[in-house]
Coordinates of C-alpha atoms and ligand atoms in Angstrom, one line a residue:
X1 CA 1.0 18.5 -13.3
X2 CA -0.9 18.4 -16.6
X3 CA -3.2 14.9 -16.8
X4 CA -5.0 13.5 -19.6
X5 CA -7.7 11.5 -18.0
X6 CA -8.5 9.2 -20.7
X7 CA -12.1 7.5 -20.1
X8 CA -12.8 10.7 -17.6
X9 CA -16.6 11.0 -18.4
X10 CA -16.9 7.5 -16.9
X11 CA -17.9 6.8 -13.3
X12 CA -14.5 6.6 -12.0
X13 CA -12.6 8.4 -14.1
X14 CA -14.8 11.5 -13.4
X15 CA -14.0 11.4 -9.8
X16 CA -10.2 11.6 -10.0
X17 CA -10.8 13.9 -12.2
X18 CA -12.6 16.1 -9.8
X19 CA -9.5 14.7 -7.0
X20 CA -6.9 16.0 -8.8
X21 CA -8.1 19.6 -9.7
X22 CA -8.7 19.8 -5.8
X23 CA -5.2 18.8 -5.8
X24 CA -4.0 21.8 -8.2
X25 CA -3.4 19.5 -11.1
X26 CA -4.8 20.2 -14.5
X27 CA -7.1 18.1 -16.2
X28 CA -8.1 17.1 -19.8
X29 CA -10.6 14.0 -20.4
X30 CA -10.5 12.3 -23.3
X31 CA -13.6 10.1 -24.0
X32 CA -15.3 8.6 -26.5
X33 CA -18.5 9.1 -24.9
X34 CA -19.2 5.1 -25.4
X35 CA -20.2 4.3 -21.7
X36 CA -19.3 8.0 -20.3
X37 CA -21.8 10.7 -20.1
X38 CA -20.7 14.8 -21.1
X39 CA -22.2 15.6 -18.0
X40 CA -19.7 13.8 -15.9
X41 CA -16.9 15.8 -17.5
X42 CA -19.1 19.2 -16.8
X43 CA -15.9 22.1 -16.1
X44 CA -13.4 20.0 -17.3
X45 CA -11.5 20.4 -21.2
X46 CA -13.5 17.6 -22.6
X47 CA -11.5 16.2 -26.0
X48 CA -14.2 13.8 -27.7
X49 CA -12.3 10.9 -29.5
X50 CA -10.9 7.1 -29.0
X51 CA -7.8 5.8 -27.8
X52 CA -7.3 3.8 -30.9
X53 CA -7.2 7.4 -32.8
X54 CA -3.6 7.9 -32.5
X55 CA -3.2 11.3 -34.4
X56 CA -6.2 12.7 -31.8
X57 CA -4.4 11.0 -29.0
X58 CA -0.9 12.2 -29.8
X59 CA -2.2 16.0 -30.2
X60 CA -3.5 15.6 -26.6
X61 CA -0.1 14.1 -25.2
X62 CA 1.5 17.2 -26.3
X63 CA -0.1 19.0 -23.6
X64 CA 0.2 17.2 -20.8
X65 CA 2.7 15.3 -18.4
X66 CA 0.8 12.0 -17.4
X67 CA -2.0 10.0 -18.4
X68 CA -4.6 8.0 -16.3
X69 CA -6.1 5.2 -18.4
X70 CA -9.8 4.4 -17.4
X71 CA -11.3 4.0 -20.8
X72 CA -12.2 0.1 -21.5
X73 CA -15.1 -1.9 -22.0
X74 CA -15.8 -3.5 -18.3
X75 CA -18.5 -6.2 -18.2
X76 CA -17.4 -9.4 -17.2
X77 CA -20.5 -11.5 -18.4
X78 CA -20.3 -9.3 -22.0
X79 CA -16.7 -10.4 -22.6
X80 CA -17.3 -14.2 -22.0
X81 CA -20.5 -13.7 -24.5
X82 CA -18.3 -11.1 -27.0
X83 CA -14.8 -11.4 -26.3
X84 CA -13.7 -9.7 -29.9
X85 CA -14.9 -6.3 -28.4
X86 CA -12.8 -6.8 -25.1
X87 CA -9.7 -7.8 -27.2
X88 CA -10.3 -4.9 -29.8
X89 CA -11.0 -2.8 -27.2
X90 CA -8.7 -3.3 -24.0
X91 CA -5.9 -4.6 -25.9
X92 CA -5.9 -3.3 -29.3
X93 CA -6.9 -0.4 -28.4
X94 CA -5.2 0.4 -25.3
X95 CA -1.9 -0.3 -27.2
X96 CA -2.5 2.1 -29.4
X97 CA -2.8 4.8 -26.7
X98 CA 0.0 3.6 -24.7
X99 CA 2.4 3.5 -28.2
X100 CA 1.2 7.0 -28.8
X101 CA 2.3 7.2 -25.4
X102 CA 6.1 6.2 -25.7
X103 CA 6.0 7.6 -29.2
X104 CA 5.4 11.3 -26.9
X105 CA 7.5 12.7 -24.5
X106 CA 5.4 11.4 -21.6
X107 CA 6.7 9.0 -19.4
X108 CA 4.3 8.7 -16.2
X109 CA 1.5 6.4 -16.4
X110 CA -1.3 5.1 -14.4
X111 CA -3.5 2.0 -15.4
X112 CA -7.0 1.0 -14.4
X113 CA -6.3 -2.9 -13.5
X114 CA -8.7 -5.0 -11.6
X115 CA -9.0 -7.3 -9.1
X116 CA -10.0 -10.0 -12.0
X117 CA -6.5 -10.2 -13.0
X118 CA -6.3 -13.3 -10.2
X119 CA -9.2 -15.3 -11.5
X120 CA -9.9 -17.2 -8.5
X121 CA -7.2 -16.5 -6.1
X122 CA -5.0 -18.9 -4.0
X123 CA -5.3 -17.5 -0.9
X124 CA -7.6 -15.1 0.5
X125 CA -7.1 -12.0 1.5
X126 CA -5.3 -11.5 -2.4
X127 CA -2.1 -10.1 -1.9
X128 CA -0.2 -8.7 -5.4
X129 CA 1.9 -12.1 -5.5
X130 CA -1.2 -13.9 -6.1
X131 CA -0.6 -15.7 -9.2
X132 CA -2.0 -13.4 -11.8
X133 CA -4.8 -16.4 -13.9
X134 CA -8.1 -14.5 -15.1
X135 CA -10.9 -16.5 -16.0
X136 CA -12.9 -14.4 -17.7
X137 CA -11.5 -12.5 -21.3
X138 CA -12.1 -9.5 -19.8
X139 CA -9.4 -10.2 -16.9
X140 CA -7.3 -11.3 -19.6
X141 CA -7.3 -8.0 -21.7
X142 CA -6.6 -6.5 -18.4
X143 CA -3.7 -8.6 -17.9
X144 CA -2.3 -8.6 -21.3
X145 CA -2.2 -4.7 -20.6
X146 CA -0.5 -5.2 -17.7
X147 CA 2.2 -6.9 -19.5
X148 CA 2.6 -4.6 -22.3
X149 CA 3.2 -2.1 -18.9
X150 CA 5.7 -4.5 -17.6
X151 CA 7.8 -4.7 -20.9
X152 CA 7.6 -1.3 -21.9
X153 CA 8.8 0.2 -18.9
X154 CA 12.3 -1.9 -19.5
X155 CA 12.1 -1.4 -23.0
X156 CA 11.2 2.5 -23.2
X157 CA 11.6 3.9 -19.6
X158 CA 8.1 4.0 -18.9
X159 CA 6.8 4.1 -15.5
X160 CA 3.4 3.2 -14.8
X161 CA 1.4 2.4 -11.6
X162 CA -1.3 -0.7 -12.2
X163 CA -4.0 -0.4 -10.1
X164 CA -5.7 -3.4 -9.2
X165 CA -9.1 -2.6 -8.3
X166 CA -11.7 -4.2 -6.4
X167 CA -15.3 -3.6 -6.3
X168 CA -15.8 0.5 -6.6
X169 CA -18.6 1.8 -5.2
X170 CA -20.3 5.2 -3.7
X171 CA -20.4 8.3 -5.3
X172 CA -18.7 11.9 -4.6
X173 CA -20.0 13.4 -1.5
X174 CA -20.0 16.8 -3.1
X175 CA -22.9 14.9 -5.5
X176 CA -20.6 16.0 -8.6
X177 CA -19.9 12.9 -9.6
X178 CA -21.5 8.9 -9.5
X179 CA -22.1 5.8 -10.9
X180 CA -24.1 5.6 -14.6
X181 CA -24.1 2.5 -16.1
X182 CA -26.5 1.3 -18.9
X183 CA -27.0 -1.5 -18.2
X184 CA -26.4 -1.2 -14.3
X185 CA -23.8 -4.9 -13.3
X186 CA -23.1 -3.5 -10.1
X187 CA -24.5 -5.1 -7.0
X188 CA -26.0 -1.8 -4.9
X189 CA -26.8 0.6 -7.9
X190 CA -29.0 -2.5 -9.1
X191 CA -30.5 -2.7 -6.0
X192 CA -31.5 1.3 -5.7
X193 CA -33.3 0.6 -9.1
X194 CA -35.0 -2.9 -8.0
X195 CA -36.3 -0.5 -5.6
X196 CA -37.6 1.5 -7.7
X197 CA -38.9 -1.7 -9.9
X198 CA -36.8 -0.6 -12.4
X199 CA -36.3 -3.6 -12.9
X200 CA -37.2 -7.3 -12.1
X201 CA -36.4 -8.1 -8.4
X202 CA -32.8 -8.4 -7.6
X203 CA -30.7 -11.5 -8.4
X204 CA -28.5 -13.6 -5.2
X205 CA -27.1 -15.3 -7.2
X206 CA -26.3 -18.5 -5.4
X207 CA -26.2 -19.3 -1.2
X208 CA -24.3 -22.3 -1.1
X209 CA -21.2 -21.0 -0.9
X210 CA -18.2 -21.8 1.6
X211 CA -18.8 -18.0 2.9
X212 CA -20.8 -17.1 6.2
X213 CA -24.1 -16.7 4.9
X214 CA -23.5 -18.5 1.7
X215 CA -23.2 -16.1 -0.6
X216 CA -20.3 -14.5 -2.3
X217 CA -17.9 -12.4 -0.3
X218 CA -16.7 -9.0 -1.9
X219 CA -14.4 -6.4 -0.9
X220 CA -16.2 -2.8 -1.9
X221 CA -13.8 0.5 -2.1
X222 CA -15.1 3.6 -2.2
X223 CA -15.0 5.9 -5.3
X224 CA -13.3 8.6 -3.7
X225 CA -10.9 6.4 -2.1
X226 CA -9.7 5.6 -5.3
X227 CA -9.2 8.6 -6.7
X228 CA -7.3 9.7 -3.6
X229 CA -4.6 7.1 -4.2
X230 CA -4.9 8.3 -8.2
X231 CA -3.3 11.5 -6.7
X232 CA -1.0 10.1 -4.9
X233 CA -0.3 7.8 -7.3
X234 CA 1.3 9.9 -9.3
X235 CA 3.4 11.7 -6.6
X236 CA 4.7 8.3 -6.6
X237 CA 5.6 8.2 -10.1
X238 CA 7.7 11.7 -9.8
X239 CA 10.1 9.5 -7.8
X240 CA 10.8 7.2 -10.8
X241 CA 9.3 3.7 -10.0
X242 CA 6.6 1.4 -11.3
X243 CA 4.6 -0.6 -9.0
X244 CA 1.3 -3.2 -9.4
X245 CA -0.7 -2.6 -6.4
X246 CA -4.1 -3.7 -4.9
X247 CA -7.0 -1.0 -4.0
X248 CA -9.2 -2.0 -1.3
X249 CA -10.2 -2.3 1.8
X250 CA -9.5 -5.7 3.3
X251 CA -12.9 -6.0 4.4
X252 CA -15.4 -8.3 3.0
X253 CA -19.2 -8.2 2.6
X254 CA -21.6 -10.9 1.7
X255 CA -24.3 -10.3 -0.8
X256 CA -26.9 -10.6 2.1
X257 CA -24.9 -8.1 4.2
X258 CA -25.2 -5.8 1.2
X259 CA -28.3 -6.4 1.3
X260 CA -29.5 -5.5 4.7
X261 CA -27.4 -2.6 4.8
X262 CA -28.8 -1.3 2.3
X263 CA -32.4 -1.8 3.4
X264 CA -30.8 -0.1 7.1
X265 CA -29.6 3.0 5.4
X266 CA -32.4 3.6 2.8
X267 CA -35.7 2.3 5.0
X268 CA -36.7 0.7 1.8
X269 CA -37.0 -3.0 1.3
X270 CA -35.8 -4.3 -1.9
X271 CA -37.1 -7.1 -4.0
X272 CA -35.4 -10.2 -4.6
X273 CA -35.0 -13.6 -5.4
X274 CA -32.2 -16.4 -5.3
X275 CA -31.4 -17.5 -8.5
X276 CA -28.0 -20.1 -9.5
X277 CA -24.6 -19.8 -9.1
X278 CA -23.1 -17.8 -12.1
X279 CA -20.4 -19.3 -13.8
X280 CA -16.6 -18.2 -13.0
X281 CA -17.6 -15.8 -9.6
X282 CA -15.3 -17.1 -6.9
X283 CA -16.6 -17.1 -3.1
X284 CA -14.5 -14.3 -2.0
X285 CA -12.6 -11.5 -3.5
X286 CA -11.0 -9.5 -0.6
X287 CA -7.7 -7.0 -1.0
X288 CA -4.7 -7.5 1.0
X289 CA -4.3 -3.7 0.7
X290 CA -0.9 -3.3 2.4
X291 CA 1.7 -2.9 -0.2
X292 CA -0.6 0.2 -1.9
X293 CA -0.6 1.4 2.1
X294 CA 3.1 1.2 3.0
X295 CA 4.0 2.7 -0.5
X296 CA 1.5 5.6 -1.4
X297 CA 1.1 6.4 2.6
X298 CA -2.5 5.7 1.5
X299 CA -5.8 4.0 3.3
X300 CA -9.3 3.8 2.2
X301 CA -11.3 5.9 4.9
X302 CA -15.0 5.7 3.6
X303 CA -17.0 3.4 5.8
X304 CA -19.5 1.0 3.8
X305 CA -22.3 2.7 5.4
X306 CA -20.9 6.0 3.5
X307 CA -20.3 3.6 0.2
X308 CA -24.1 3.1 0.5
X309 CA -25.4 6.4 1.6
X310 CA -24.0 8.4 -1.2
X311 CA -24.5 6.1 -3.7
X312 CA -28.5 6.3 -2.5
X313 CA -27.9 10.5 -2.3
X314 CA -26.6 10.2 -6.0
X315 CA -28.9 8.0 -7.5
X316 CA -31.8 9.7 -5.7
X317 CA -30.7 13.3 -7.0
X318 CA -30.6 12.1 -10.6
X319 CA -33.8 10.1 -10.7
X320 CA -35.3 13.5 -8.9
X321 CA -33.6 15.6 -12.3
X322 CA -35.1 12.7 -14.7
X323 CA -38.6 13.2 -13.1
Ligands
NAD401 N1 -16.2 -0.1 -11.6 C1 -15.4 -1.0 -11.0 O1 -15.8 -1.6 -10.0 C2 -14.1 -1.4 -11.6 C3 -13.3 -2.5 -11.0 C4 -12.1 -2.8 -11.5 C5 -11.6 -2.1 -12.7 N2 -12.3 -1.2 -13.3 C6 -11.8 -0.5 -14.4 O2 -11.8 0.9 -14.2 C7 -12.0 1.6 -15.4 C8 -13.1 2.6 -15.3 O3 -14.3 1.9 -14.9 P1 -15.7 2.6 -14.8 O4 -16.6 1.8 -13.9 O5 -15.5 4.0 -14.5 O6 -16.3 2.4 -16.2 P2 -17.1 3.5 -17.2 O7 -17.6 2.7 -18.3 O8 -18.0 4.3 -16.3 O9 -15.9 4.4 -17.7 C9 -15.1 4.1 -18.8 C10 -14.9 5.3 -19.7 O10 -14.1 5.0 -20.8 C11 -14.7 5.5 -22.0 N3 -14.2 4.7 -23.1 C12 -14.4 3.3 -23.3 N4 -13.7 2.9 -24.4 C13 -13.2 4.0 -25.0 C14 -12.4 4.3 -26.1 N5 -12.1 3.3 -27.0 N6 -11.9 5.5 -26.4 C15 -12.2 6.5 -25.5 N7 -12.9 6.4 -24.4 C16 -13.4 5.1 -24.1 C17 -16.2 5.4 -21.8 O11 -16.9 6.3 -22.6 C18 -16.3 5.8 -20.3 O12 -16.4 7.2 -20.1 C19 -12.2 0.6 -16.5 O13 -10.9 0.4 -17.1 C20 -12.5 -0.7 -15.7 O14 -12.1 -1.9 -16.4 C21 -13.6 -0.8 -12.8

């Protein structure tokens, strides 16, 4: 098949990029560079432009057979300090791709969702029946995506797989692709560079919680984990249905188990310090990944020792090409 990989110079979107040309699909990213790096889209078609450019959009759609969504702005604290960029971003923005969308002859459609869609689940581990109540804008845009999904598949005979994300991490194990974020959120790419006092010492933020150690319990997926069900994915989509489902692991790791995995695997201690409780993270965010396993025939296979491993390999190579 013929993808547009919108948001494919971005850390994930790069990587199912690189799964699906392993898997004999063709690719074409489409990126407006915001957050995504040329480099990442290095041997792929690389179509520089934004989503909310429908006349660049729609001359792209005419060459393809599916599109994989990844672009969006992604910071949860940055939406609850500027949620106008979310909303004009995520929403606005996004519905202008997915119009061009069922404006073209393209019917297949994949969607990154997230894990934020639940806000602060019911039950743990998060099944997709959770009841879907964000907390945070960003969850929101994610979710008022998902229901512009929901209503145009019944309107327009879209189908579309959302899927609900947890934490990504690791990088490609060939070292093509990994994680580049400016500024770095995520947990272990912030610790690599509080190793390398690239920044103040890292933040725990909060140990009273009702989780083992006391502090917050997530559930992390590797990268190419994801893209593997991206593939499938949209195998599944060839059969004509539409489906919401979770991508994790069903495994949950505390902040301090992070932590001291990361010292294990890298022989390097990391600086930190407790600081509060930030506003809106629940205790524990783990996947109930069984509906994304019975349907795709699907299971993430990365160990966390691998998440961490080539994350470090990654990060270590490109600090070593910065040098
Ligand atoms: N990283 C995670 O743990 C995680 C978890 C849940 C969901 N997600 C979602 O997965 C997707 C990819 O996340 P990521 O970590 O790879 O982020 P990223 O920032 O690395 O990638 C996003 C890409 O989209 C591009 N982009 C953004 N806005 C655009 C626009 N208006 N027009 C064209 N391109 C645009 C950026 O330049 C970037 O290349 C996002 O939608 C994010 O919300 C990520």
């Amino acid at each position: 098949m013929r993808v547009l990989v919108v948001g494919g110079a971005g850390y994930i979107g790069s990587h199912v990029a690189h799964a699906l040309r392993r898997r004999n699909h063709e690719v074409v990213i489409y990126d407006n560079l915001s957050t995504g790096h040329a480099a990442l889209a290095q041997g792929f078609e690389l179509i520089v432009g934004d989503i909310s450019d429908s006349a660049e959009v729609s001359s792209a759609l005419r060459r393809v057979d599916a599109v994989m969504h990844f672009a969006a702005c992604a910071y949860v604290g940055e939406s609850v300090a500027n949620p106008r960029k979310y909303f004009q971003n995520n929403v606005v923005g996004g519905l202008a791709l997915l119009n061009a969308v069922v404006d073209s002859k393209v019917r297949k459609f994949i969607f990154s969702s997230t894990c934020a869609v639940y806000g602060v689940p019911v039950r743990v581990p998060i099944t997709e029946e959770n009841p879907r109540l964000p907390v945070n804008p960003y969850g929101v845009s994610k979710l008022m995506f998902e229901r512009a999904l929901e209503a145009y598949e019944q309107a327009y005979g879209l189908r579309f797989v959302s899927f609900r994300y947890f934490n990504a991490a690791g990088a490609d194990e060939d070292g093509k692709a990994g994680e580049d974020h400016n500024p770095e959120t995520h947990l272990i790419p912030s610790a690599f560079e509080a190793i390398h006092g690239e920044r103040p010492p890292l933040e725990i933020y909060g140990n009273d919680y009702p989780t083992q150690d006391g502090t917050c319990v997530r559930d992390y997926i590797h990268v190419s984990d994801l893209a593997d069900a991206h593939v499938l994915g949209l195998e599944y989509l060839e059969q004509g249905h539409s489906a919401a489902l979770n991508l994790g692991t069903g495994k949950g790791h505390s902040v301090r188990d992070v932590i001291s995995t990361i010292e294990r695997i890298t022989g390097r201690a990391i600086p930190k310090r407790m600081a509060a409780r930030r506003a809106g993270d629940p205790p524990e965010l783990v996947a109930d990944p069984s509906l994304a396993e019975r349907t795709l025939h699907w299971k993430a296979r990365r160990s966390f020792e691998e998440i961490v491993a080539t994350a470090w390999n990654w990060a270590e190579s490109r600090r070593a090409l910065i040098r």
